[in-house]
Amino acid sequence: MSTEKENSKFRTGSFKTPDNYDNELRNELQLKTVLDAHKNDFKVPEGYFDSLSKEISRKKVTPVRSISGNIWLRISAVTAVAASLLVAVLWLQSTQECESFACLIEQTELQPDDLIWVESSYIEEMYSDELGSSFSDEEEKIIDLAVEEDWDLEYLLEE
Amino acid sequence: MNQLSEEQILTQLKSPSQRSRAFDQLVLLHQQSVYFYVRRMVVDHDDANDIVQNVFIKAWKAIDGFREDSKISTWLYRIATNESLNFIQKQKRIAGIPLEDVEEQLPGRLENDVLYDGDEIQRRLDAAIAALPEKQKAVFILKYFDELKYEEIAQITDTSIGALKASYHHAVKKISESVVKG
């Protein structure tokens, strides 16, 4: 009849375990028990995954428009918006007494011939240029007004 | 709508006319696993929601570059890992909170989180996971909760299998000490 000690020797043979292995194994098994009992305690709002897939589907067909990470482009964009607002305010103030195109022309040094440049494609090109335009503020007021109200420039120049 | 298998989705992704629908199927197939992985990484639902949306939008934009040298789920986990690690780094830079404080504060935060219903042990466990160094945390979650093989985790994290095993072992040890010993 073999003793308990002999049985133990038979089970382990000459294989050894690292120091403190028993403790580590016991801890790991306890942890496994805890983890298995709590595999997912994070919750999501009701219907979340339905709305998530729809939101992703919507975003992938409508890419979010964003300005690139370039700080100078961001500054330019902010400056352009601020300048447009300022021009609009100044224009409103300066044109309060003007009701005719001639009056507006008089308020600036812009010559009617200069307006040959005031065409949508040119304006777009000019504003897309990071260097900005070479027009004065007063001239830009006229250009803004012309673009905004879609004036018939050829007709005006003929006049 | 019947869900397609990963192989069927991959085939359809190559066809321009079917690509968009196939990608929607891909989202349906993987959104939960990606979400819960990210959620465990960042804990907060709103943060996880933002990151998961970014993950799939980035995947959609880069789908042409997917070379099929790994499973598509592995590729998604890789994007999710990068996004989560970037988010955590950014948060740390902004808040400057040391990891030890995260472990101390998180159980309290989770207790008040309506989208969390863990008990005290679970809160301690999640706090211990949250306090792990980011990459160790990613390895632990991918191995334990997502049950991925070391080969896959190696592809996701760009780390050798030996280093992953060591990392996982350290993570288990730290979590055991926090949770079991209390």
mmCIF file of C-alpha atoms in Angstrom:
data_model
loop_
_atom_site.group_PDB
_atom_site.id
_atom_site.type_symbol
_atom_site.label_atom_id
_atom_site.label_comp_id
_atom_site.label_asym_id
_atom_site.label_seq_id
_atom_site.Cartn_x
_atom_site.Cartn_y
_atom_site.Cartn_z
ATOM 1 C CA MET A 1 0.000 0.000 0.000
ATOM 2 C CA SER A 2 1.498 3.340 -1.024
ATOM 3 C CA THR A 3 1.385 6.363 1.242
ATOM 4 C CA GLU A 4 0.044 9.806 0.268
ATOM 5 C CA LYS A 5 3.622 11.065 0.112
ATOM 6 C CA GLU A 6 4.566 8.385 -2.353
ATOM 7 C CA ASN A 7 1.505 9.170 -4.500
ATOM 8 C CA SER A 8 2.532 12.800 -4.618
ATOM 9 C CA LYS A 9 6.035 11.803 -5.698
ATOM 10 C CA PHE A 10 4.579 9.570 -8.370
ATOM 11 C CA ARG A 11 2.436 12.414 -9.781
ATOM 12 C CA THR A 12 5.217 14.986 -10.036
ATOM 13 C CA GLY A 13 8.028 12.568 -10.896
ATOM 14 C CA SER A 14 11.216 14.516 -11.391
ATOM 15 C CA PHE A 15 9.469 17.540 -12.955
ATOM 16 C CA LYS A 16 9.909 20.740 -10.997
ATOM 17 C CA THR A 17 7.936 23.984 -11.072
ATOM 18 C CA PRO A 18 9.281 27.558 -10.760
ATOM 19 C CA ASP A 19 9.413 29.141 -7.319
ATOM 20 C CA ASN A 20 6.093 30.496 -6.167
ATOM 21 C CA TYR A 21 4.352 28.673 -9.042
ATOM 22 C CA ASP A 22 1.596 27.324 -6.790
ATOM 23 C CA ASN A 23 0.674 30.793 -5.580
ATOM 24 C CA GLU A 24 0.728 32.263 -9.082
ATOM 25 C CA LEU A 25 -1.377 29.421 -10.449
ATOM 26 C CA ARG A 26 -3.876 29.794 -7.629
ATOM 27 C CA ASN A 27 -4.115 33.554 -8.264
ATOM 28 C CA GLU A 28 -4.512 33.045 -11.979
ATOM 29 C CA LEU A 29 -7.279 30.481 -11.470
ATOM 30 C CA GLN A 30 -9.052 32.788 -9.031
ATOM 31 C CA LEU A 31 -8.741 35.608 -11.522
ATOM 32 C CA LYS A 32 -10.093 33.393 -14.285
ATOM 33 C CA THR A 33 -13.093 32.563 -12.119
ATOM 34 C CA VAL A 34 -13.725 36.265 -11.491
ATOM 35 C CA LEU A 35 -13.264 37.198 -15.147
ATOM 36 C CA ASP A 36 -15.485 34.395 -16.413
ATOM 37 C CA ALA A 37 -18.252 35.536 -14.120
ATOM 38 C CA HIS A 38 -17.925 39.107 -15.364
ATOM 39 C CA LYS A 39 -17.167 38.720 -19.039
ATOM 40 C CA ASN A 40 -19.179 41.740 -20.086
ATOM 41 C CA ASP A 41 -20.524 44.264 -17.645
ATOM 42 C CA PHE A 42 -20.219 47.164 -20.085
ATOM 43 C CA LYS A 43 -23.632 48.105 -21.443
ATOM 44 C CA VAL A 44 -24.733 50.163 -24.430
ATOM 45 C CA PRO A 45 -27.880 52.282 -24.908
ATOM 46 C CA GLU A 46 -30.856 50.355 -26.301
ATOM 47 C CA GLY A 47 -30.733 49.997 -30.088
ATOM 48 C CA TYR A 48 -27.197 51.354 -30.126
ATOM 49 C CA PHE A 49 -25.754 48.896 -32.624
ATOM 50 C CA ASP A 50 -28.621 49.467 -35.086
ATOM 51 C CA SER A 51 -27.959 53.184 -35.017
ATOM 52 C CA LEU A 52 -24.170 52.716 -35.097
ATOM 53 C CA SER A 53 -24.235 50.744 -38.353
ATOM 54 C CA LYS A 54 -26.624 53.285 -39.907
ATOM 55 C CA GLU A 55 -24.450 56.194 -38.782
ATOM 56 C CA ILE A 56 -21.329 54.601 -40.255
ATOM 57 C CA SER A 57 -23.184 53.846 -43.496
ATOM 58 C CA ARG A 58 -24.333 57.476 -43.681
ATOM 59 C CA LYS A 59 -20.866 58.864 -42.938
ATOM 60 C CA LYS A 60 -19.153 56.742 -45.537
ATOM 61 C CA VAL A 61 -21.330 58.125 -48.350
ATOM 62 C CA THR A 62 -21.164 61.676 -47.001
ATOM 63 C CA PRO A 63 -17.536 62.223 -46.109
ATOM 64 C CA VAL A 64 -17.054 64.749 -43.366
ATOM 65 C CA ARG A 65 -15.560 67.889 -44.915
ATOM 66 C CA SER A 66 -12.672 69.079 -42.901
ATOM 67 C CA ILE A 67 -9.868 71.517 -43.348
ATOM 68 C CA SER A 68 -6.526 69.786 -43.379
ATOM 69 C CA GLY A 69 -4.356 69.745 -40.286
ATOM 70 C CA ASN A 70 -2.146 72.495 -41.698
ATOM 71 C CA ILE A 71 -2.315 75.300 -39.153
ATOM 72 C CA TRP A 72 -1.745 77.997 -41.789
ATOM 73 C CA LEU A 73 -4.697 76.770 -43.813
ATOM 74 C CA ARG A 74 -6.856 76.889 -40.676
ATOM 75 C CA ILE A 75 -5.680 80.413 -39.908
ATOM 76 C CA SER A 76 -6.320 81.442 -43.523
ATOM 77 C CA ALA A 77 -9.831 79.984 -43.392
ATOM 78 C CA VAL A 78 -10.670 81.770 -40.128
ATOM 79 C CA THR A 79 -9.159 85.021 -41.436
ATOM 80 C CA ALA A 80 -11.125 84.755 -44.683
ATOM 81 C CA VAL A 81 -14.407 84.318 -42.789
ATOM 82 C CA ALA A 82 -13.601 87.238 -40.453
ATOM 83 C CA ALA A 83 -12.577 89.444 -43.405
ATOM 84 C CA SER A 84 -15.792 88.597 -45.279
ATOM 85 C CA LEU A 85 -17.862 89.589 -42.256
ATOM 86 C CA LEU A 86 -15.926 92.850 -41.897
ATOM 87 C CA VAL A 87 -16.344 93.656 -45.590
ATOM 88 C CA ALA A 88 -20.065 92.945 -45.350
ATOM 89 C CA VAL A 89 -20.449 95.290 -42.363
ATOM 90 C CA LEU A 90 -18.394 98.054 -44.024
ATOM 91 C CA TRP A 91 -20.328 97.641 -47.242
ATOM 92 C CA LEU A 92 -23.652 97.919 -45.458
ATOM 93 C CA GLN A 93 -22.453 101.099 -43.753
ATOM 94 C CA SER A 94 -20.991 102.694 -46.897
ATOM 95 C CA THR A 95 -23.862 101.847 -49.235
ATOM 96 C CA GLN A 96 -26.678 103.032 -47.052
ATOM 97 C CA GLU A 97 -26.994 106.202 -49.063
ATOM 98 C CA CYS A 98 -26.271 104.613 -52.436
ATOM 99 C CA GLU A 99 -29.087 103.189 -54.455
ATOM 100 C CA SER A 100 -27.471 103.160 -57.858
ATOM 101 C CA PHE A 101 -24.495 101.442 -59.379
ATOM 102 C CA ALA A 102 -23.059 104.799 -60.464
ATOM 103 C CA CYS A 103 -23.121 105.998 -56.876
ATOM 104 C CA LEU A 104 -21.194 102.939 -55.760
ATOM 105 C CA ILE A 105 -18.648 103.441 -58.507
ATOM 106 C CA GLU A 106 -18.204 107.009 -57.376
ATOM 107 C CA GLN A 107 -17.507 105.894 -53.823
ATOM 108 C CA THR A 108 -14.467 103.973 -55.002
ATOM 109 C CA GLU A 109 -11.616 104.496 -57.345
ATOM 110 C CA LEU A 110 -12.639 101.442 -59.294
ATOM 111 C CA GLN A 111 -13.107 102.227 -62.954
ATOM 112 C CA PRO A 112 -15.941 100.636 -64.943
ATOM 113 C CA ASP A 113 -13.366 99.005 -67.219
ATOM 114 C CA ASP A 114 -11.912 97.218 -64.229
ATOM 115 C CA LEU A 115 -15.143 95.315 -63.915
ATOM 116 C CA ILE A 116 -14.218 93.302 -66.979
ATOM 117 C CA TRP A 117 -12.424 91.163 -64.410
ATOM 118 C CA VAL A 118 -15.496 90.688 -62.311
ATOM 119 C CA GLU A 119 -16.631 87.350 -63.597
ATOM 120 C CA SER A 120 -17.633 84.445 -61.439
ATOM 121 C CA SER A 121 -14.851 82.170 -62.600
ATOM 122 C CA TYR A 122 -12.243 84.844 -61.980
ATOM 123 C CA ILE A 123 -13.676 85.661 -58.572
ATOM 124 C CA GLU A 124 -13.644 82.000 -57.587
ATOM 125 C CA GLU A 125 -10.074 81.632 -58.747
ATOM 126 C CA MET A 126 -9.041 84.765 -56.925
ATOM 127 C CA TYR A 127 -10.613 83.676 -53.647
ATOM 128 C CA SER A 128 -9.230 80.188 -53.854
ATOM 129 C CA ASP A 129 -5.754 81.634 -54.157
ATOM 130 C CA GLU A 130 -4.107 81.569 -50.717
ATOM 131 C CA LEU A 131 -2.301 84.804 -51.507
ATOM 132 C CA GLY A 132 -5.625 86.627 -51.703
ATOM 133 C CA SER A 133 -6.577 89.406 -54.083
ATOM 134 C CA SER A 134 -4.817 92.583 -55.071
ATOM 135 C CA PHE A 135 -8.004 94.666 -54.913
ATOM 136 C CA SER A 136 -8.413 97.346 -52.287
ATOM 137 C CA ASP A 137 -11.128 97.016 -49.639
ATOM 138 C CA GLU A 138 -13.341 99.461 -51.495
ATOM 139 C CA GLU A 139 -12.948 97.566 -54.737
ATOM 140 C CA GLU A 140 -13.770 94.340 -52.978
ATOM 141 C CA LYS A 141 -17.027 95.840 -51.717
ATOM 142 C CA ILE A 142 -18.096 96.394 -55.304
ATOM 143 C CA ILE A 143 -16.960 92.957 -56.370
ATOM 144 C CA ASP A 144 -18.806 91.324 -53.471
ATOM 145 C CA LEU A 145 -21.954 93.219 -54.353
ATOM 146 C CA ALA A 146 -21.620 92.329 -58.008
ATOM 147 C CA VAL A 147 -21.216 88.643 -57.261
ATOM 148 C CA GLU A 148 -23.904 88.591 -54.603
ATOM 149 C CA GLU A 149 -26.507 90.264 -56.796
ATOM 150 C CA ASP A 150 -25.365 88.609 -60.008
ATOM 151 C CA TRP A 151 -25.153 91.850 -61.945
ATOM 152 C CA ASP A 152 -25.186 91.858 -65.725
ATOM 153 C CA LEU A 153 -21.679 93.240 -66.049
ATOM 154 C CA GLU A 154 -21.544 93.373 -69.811
ATOM 155 C CA TYR A 155 -24.653 95.540 -69.820
ATOM 156 C CA LEU A 156 -23.203 97.864 -67.180
ATOM 157 C CA LEU A 157 -19.928 98.248 -69.036
ATOM 158 C CA GLU A 158 -21.742 99.084 -72.242
ATOM 159 C CA GLU A 159 -23.574 101.816 -70.366
ATOM 160 C CA MET B 1 -31.170 40.884 -44.361
ATOM 161 C CA ASN B 2 -29.013 37.747 -44.283
ATOM 162 C CA GLN B 3 -25.537 38.291 -42.928
ATOM 163 C CA LEU B 4 -22.737 37.360 -45.307
ATOM 164 C CA SER B 5 -19.649 35.451 -44.256
ATOM 165 C CA GLU B 6 -16.266 37.191 -44.158
ATOM 166 C CA GLU B 7 -15.238 35.419 -47.403
ATOM 167 C CA GLN B 8 -18.405 36.544 -49.207
ATOM 168 C CA ILE B 9 -17.890 40.085 -47.970
ATOM 169 C CA LEU B 10 -14.294 40.103 -49.209
ATOM 170 C CA THR B 11 -15.388 38.923 -52.646
ATOM 171 C CA GLN B 12 -18.082 41.594 -52.868
ATOM 172 C CA LEU B 13 -15.734 44.331 -51.631
ATOM 173 C CA LYS B 14 -13.707 43.842 -54.812
ATOM 174 C CA SER B 15 -16.711 44.612 -56.985
ATOM 175 C CA PRO B 16 -17.317 48.383 -57.310
ATOM 176 C CA SER B 17 -21.068 47.884 -57.676
ATOM 177 C CA GLN B 18 -21.325 45.753 -54.514
ATOM 178 C CA ARG B 19 -18.638 47.406 -52.412
ATOM 179 C CA SER B 20 -20.814 49.770 -50.410
ATOM 180 C CA ARG B 21 -23.352 47.101 -49.448
ATOM 181 C CA ALA B 22 -20.598 44.638 -48.638
ATOM 182 C CA PHE B 23 -18.975 47.174 -46.341
ATOM 183 C CA ASP B 24 -22.280 47.710 -44.513
ATOM 184 C CA GLN B 25 -22.326 43.955 -43.945
ATOM 185 C CA LEU B 26 -18.774 44.095 -42.679
ATOM 186 C CA VAL B 27 -19.828 46.727 -40.144
ATOM 187 C CA LEU B 28 -22.739 44.562 -38.982
ATOM 188 C CA LEU B 29 -20.448 41.567 -38.622
ATOM 189 C CA HIS B 30 -17.724 43.269 -36.601
ATOM 190 C CA GLN B 31 -19.187 46.348 -34.925
ATOM 191 C CA GLN B 32 -19.841 44.651 -31.592
ATOM 192 C CA SER B 33 -16.433 43.045 -31.208
ATOM 193 C CA VAL B 34 -14.678 46.264 -32.260
ATOM 194 C CA TYR B 35 -16.902 48.354 -29.980
ATOM 195 C CA PHE B 36 -16.359 46.243 -26.845
ATOM 196 C CA TYR B 37 -12.628 46.052 -27.498
ATOM 197 C CA VAL B 38 -12.443 49.849 -27.780
ATOM 198 C CA ARG B 39 -14.808 50.309 -24.839
ATOM 199 C CA ARG B 40 -12.548 48.216 -22.616
ATOM 200 C CA MET B 41 -9.606 50.269 -23.787
ATOM 201 C CA VAL B 42 -11.150 53.713 -23.148
ATOM 202 C CA VAL B 43 -14.006 52.780 -20.721
ATOM 203 C CA ASP B 44 -16.344 55.685 -21.582
ATOM 204 C CA HIS B 45 -19.186 54.877 -24.016
ATOM 205 C CA ASP B 46 -19.147 58.237 -25.831
ATOM 206 C CA ASP B 47 -15.396 58.041 -26.407
ATOM 207 C CA ALA B 48 -15.740 54.450 -27.604
ATOM 208 C CA ASN B 49 -18.572 55.459 -29.950
ATOM 209 C CA ASP B 50 -16.456 58.192 -31.575
ATOM 210 C CA ILE B 51 -13.459 55.903 -31.944
ATOM 211 C CA VAL B 52 -15.466 53.015 -33.430
ATOM 212 C CA GLN B 53 -16.994 55.318 -36.034
ATOM 213 C CA ASN B 54 -13.502 56.567 -36.930
ATOM 214 C CA VAL B 55 -12.248 52.993 -37.184
ATOM 215 C CA PHE B 56 -14.875 52.002 -39.738
ATOM 216 C CA ILE B 57 -14.649 55.240 -41.731
ATOM 217 C CA LYS B 58 -10.864 54.825 -41.937
ATOM 218 C CA ALA B 59 -11.337 51.207 -42.975
ATOM 219 C CA TRP B 60 -13.786 52.291 -45.686
ATOM 220 C CA LYS B 61 -11.362 54.889 -47.036
ATOM 221 C CA ALA B 62 -8.468 52.419 -47.002
ATOM 222 C CA ILE B 63 -10.349 49.346 -48.184
ATOM 223 C CA ASP B 64 -8.545 49.406 -51.546
ATOM 224 C CA GLY B 65 -5.260 49.041 -49.696
ATOM 225 C CA PHE B 66 -6.348 45.925 -47.784
ATOM 226 C CA ARG B 67 -3.951 43.262 -49.055
ATOM 227 C CA GLU B 68 -5.605 40.178 -47.545
ATOM 228 C CA ASP B 69 -2.391 39.084 -45.850
ATOM 229 C CA SER B 70 -4.435 38.913 -42.657
ATOM 230 C CA LYS B 71 -8.089 38.353 -41.787
ATOM 231 C CA ILE B 72 -10.204 41.450 -42.276
ATOM 232 C CA SER B 73 -11.167 41.304 -38.579
ATOM 233 C CA THR B 74 -7.445 41.406 -37.691
ATOM 234 C CA TRP B 75 -7.072 44.480 -39.893
ATOM 235 C CA LEU B 76 -10.034 46.158 -38.151
ATOM 236 C CA TYR B 77 -8.577 45.334 -34.719
ATOM 237 C CA ARG B 78 -5.291 46.861 -35.872
ATOM 238 C CA ILE B 79 -6.992 50.121 -36.839
ATOM 239 C CA ALA B 80 -8.991 50.049 -33.596
ATOM 240 C CA THR B 81 -5.814 49.513 -31.563
ATOM 241 C CA ASN B 82 -4.074 52.461 -33.218
ATOM 242 C CA GLU B 83 -7.094 54.704 -32.788
ATOM 243 C CA SER B 84 -7.533 53.732 -29.129
ATOM 244 C CA LEU B 85 -3.849 54.157 -28.293
ATOM 245 C CA ASN B 86 -3.795 57.560 -30.020
ATOM 246 C CA PHE B 87 -6.888 58.601 -28.067
ATOM 247 C CA ILE B 88 -5.418 57.488 -24.727
ATOM 248 C CA GLN B 89 -2.138 59.269 -25.450
ATOM 249 C CA LYS B 90 -4.025 62.457 -26.327
ATOM 250 C CA GLN B 91 -6.131 62.225 -23.160
ATOM 251 C CA LYS B 92 -3.025 61.746 -21.047
ATOM 252 C CA ARG B 93 -1.361 64.769 -22.634
ATOM 253 C CA ILE B 94 -4.440 66.899 -22.001
ATOM 254 C CA ALA B 95 -5.255 65.725 -18.482
ATOM 255 C CA GLY B 96 -1.805 64.648 -17.338
ATOM 256 C CA ILE B 97 -3.346 62.000 -15.070
ATOM 257 C CA PRO B 98 -0.913 59.370 -13.742
ATOM 258 C CA LEU B 99 -1.918 55.719 -14.189
ATOM 259 C CA GLU B 100 -2.123 55.120 -10.421
ATOM 260 C CA ASP B 101 -4.780 57.815 -10.177
ATOM 261 C CA VAL B 102 -6.778 56.184 -12.970
ATOM 262 C CA GLU B 103 -6.903 52.990 -10.922
ATOM 263 C CA GLU B 104 -8.045 54.890 -7.848
ATOM 264 C CA GLN B 105 -10.634 57.052 -9.609
ATOM 265 C CA LEU B 106 -12.148 54.578 -12.029
ATOM 266 C CA PRO B 107 -14.223 52.445 -9.602
ATOM 267 C CA GLY B 108 -15.992 55.625 -8.446
ATOM 268 C CA ARG B 109 -16.591 56.766 -12.002
ATOM 269 C CA LEU B 110 -17.934 53.360 -13.020
ATOM 270 C CA GLU B 111 -20.276 53.282 -10.017
ATOM 271 C CA ASN B 112 -22.044 56.359 -11.408
ATOM 272 C CA ASP B 113 -22.002 55.178 -15.022
ATOM 273 C CA VAL B 114 -25.516 54.167 -16.108
ATOM 274 C CA LEU B 115 -24.020 52.075 -18.904
ATOM 275 C CA TYR B 116 -22.116 49.902 -16.472
ATOM 276 C CA ASP B 117 -23.580 47.324 -14.135
ATOM 277 C CA GLY B 118 -20.578 45.576 -12.660
ATOM 278 C CA ASP B 119 -20.375 44.760 -8.991
ATOM 279 C CA GLU B 120 -17.562 45.799 -6.679
ATOM 280 C CA ILE B 121 -15.195 43.069 -7.827
ATOM 281 C CA GLN B 122 -15.875 43.934 -11.451
ATOM 282 C CA ARG B 123 -15.198 47.617 -10.797
ATOM 283 C CA ARG B 124 -11.869 46.713 -9.187
ATOM 284 C CA LEU B 125 -11.094 44.452 -12.111
ATOM 285 C CA ASP B 126 -11.890 47.085 -14.743
ATOM 286 C CA ALA B 127 -9.923 49.665 -12.790
ATOM 287 C CA ALA B 128 -6.941 47.301 -12.699
ATOM 288 C CA ILE B 129 -7.240 46.735 -16.461
ATOM 289 C CA ALA B 130 -7.544 50.474 -17.080
ATOM 290 C CA ALA B 131 -4.394 51.099 -15.067
ATOM 291 C CA LEU B 132 -2.260 48.767 -17.185
ATOM 292 C CA PRO B 133 0.208 50.387 -19.596
ATOM 293 C CA GLU B 134 -1.712 50.879 -22.887
ATOM 294 C CA LYS B 135 -0.044 48.193 -24.968
ATOM 295 C CA GLN B 136 -0.190 45.662 -22.152
ATOM 296 C CA LYS B 137 -3.863 46.506 -21.771
ATOM 297 C CA ALA B 138 -4.491 45.934 -25.488
ATOM 298 C CA VAL B 139 -2.732 42.563 -25.345
ATOM 299 C CA PHE B 140 -4.663 41.481 -22.266
ATOM 300 C CA ILE B 141 -8.058 42.453 -23.719
ATOM 301 C CA LEU B 142 -7.368 40.882 -27.110
ATOM 302 C CA LYS B 143 -6.135 37.668 -25.506
ATOM 303 C CA TYR B 144 -8.563 37.308 -22.670
ATOM 304 C CA PHE B 145 -11.818 38.939 -23.733
ATOM 305 C CA ASP B 146 -11.583 38.595 -27.514
ATOM 306 C CA GLU B 147 -9.866 35.221 -27.269
ATOM 307 C CA LEU B 148 -7.475 35.900 -30.141
ATOM 308 C CA LYS B 149 -4.412 33.772 -30.779
ATOM 309 C CA TYR B 150 -0.957 35.208 -30.156
ATOM 310 C CA GLU B 151 -0.290 35.036 -33.929
ATOM 311 C CA GLU B 152 -3.220 37.363 -34.588
ATOM 312 C CA ILE B 153 -2.334 39.712 -31.725
ATOM 313 C CA ALA B 154 1.200 39.853 -33.130
ATOM 314 C CA GLN B 155 -0.213 41.084 -36.460
ATOM 315 C CA ILE B 156 -2.437 43.617 -34.719
ATOM 316 C CA THR B 157 0.195 45.076 -32.443
ATOM 317 C CA ASP B 158 3.319 44.523 -34.548
ATOM 318 C CA THR B 159 4.957 42.715 -31.649
ATOM 319 C CA SER B 160 6.762 39.367 -31.457
ATOM 320 C CA ILE B 161 4.908 36.427 -29.959
ATOM 321 C CA GLY B 162 7.529 36.071 -27.215
ATOM 322 C CA ALA B 163 7.060 39.680 -26.157
ATOM 323 C CA LEU B 164 3.289 39.244 -26.228
ATOM 324 C CA LYS B 165 3.433 36.206 -23.952
ATOM 325 C CA ALA B 166 5.603 38.098 -21.492
ATOM 326 C CA SER B 167 3.289 41.104 -21.693
ATOM 327 C CA TYR B 168 0.190 38.983 -21.062
ATOM 328 C CA HIS B 169 1.850 37.220 -18.153
ATOM 329 C CA HIS B 170 2.757 40.563 -16.533
ATOM 330 C CA ALA B 171 -0.770 41.874 -17.086
ATOM 331 C CA VAL B 172 -2.349 38.795 -15.468
ATOM 332 C CA LYS B 173 -0.002 39.108 -12.525
ATOM 333 C CA LYS B 174 -0.825 42.779 -11.961
ATOM 334 C CA ILE B 175 -4.559 42.233 -12.293
ATOM 335 C CA SER B 176 -4.475 39.208 -9.987
ATOM 336 C CA GLU B 177 -2.715 41.242 -7.352
ATOM 337 C CA SER B 178 -5.271 44.057 -7.641
ATOM 338 C CA VAL B 179 -8.398 41.934 -7.804
ATOM 339 C CA VAL B 180 -7.768 38.722 -5.941
ATOM 340 C CA LYS B 181 -5.767 40.215 -3.127
ATOM 341 C CA GLY B 182 -8.046 43.244 -3.105
#
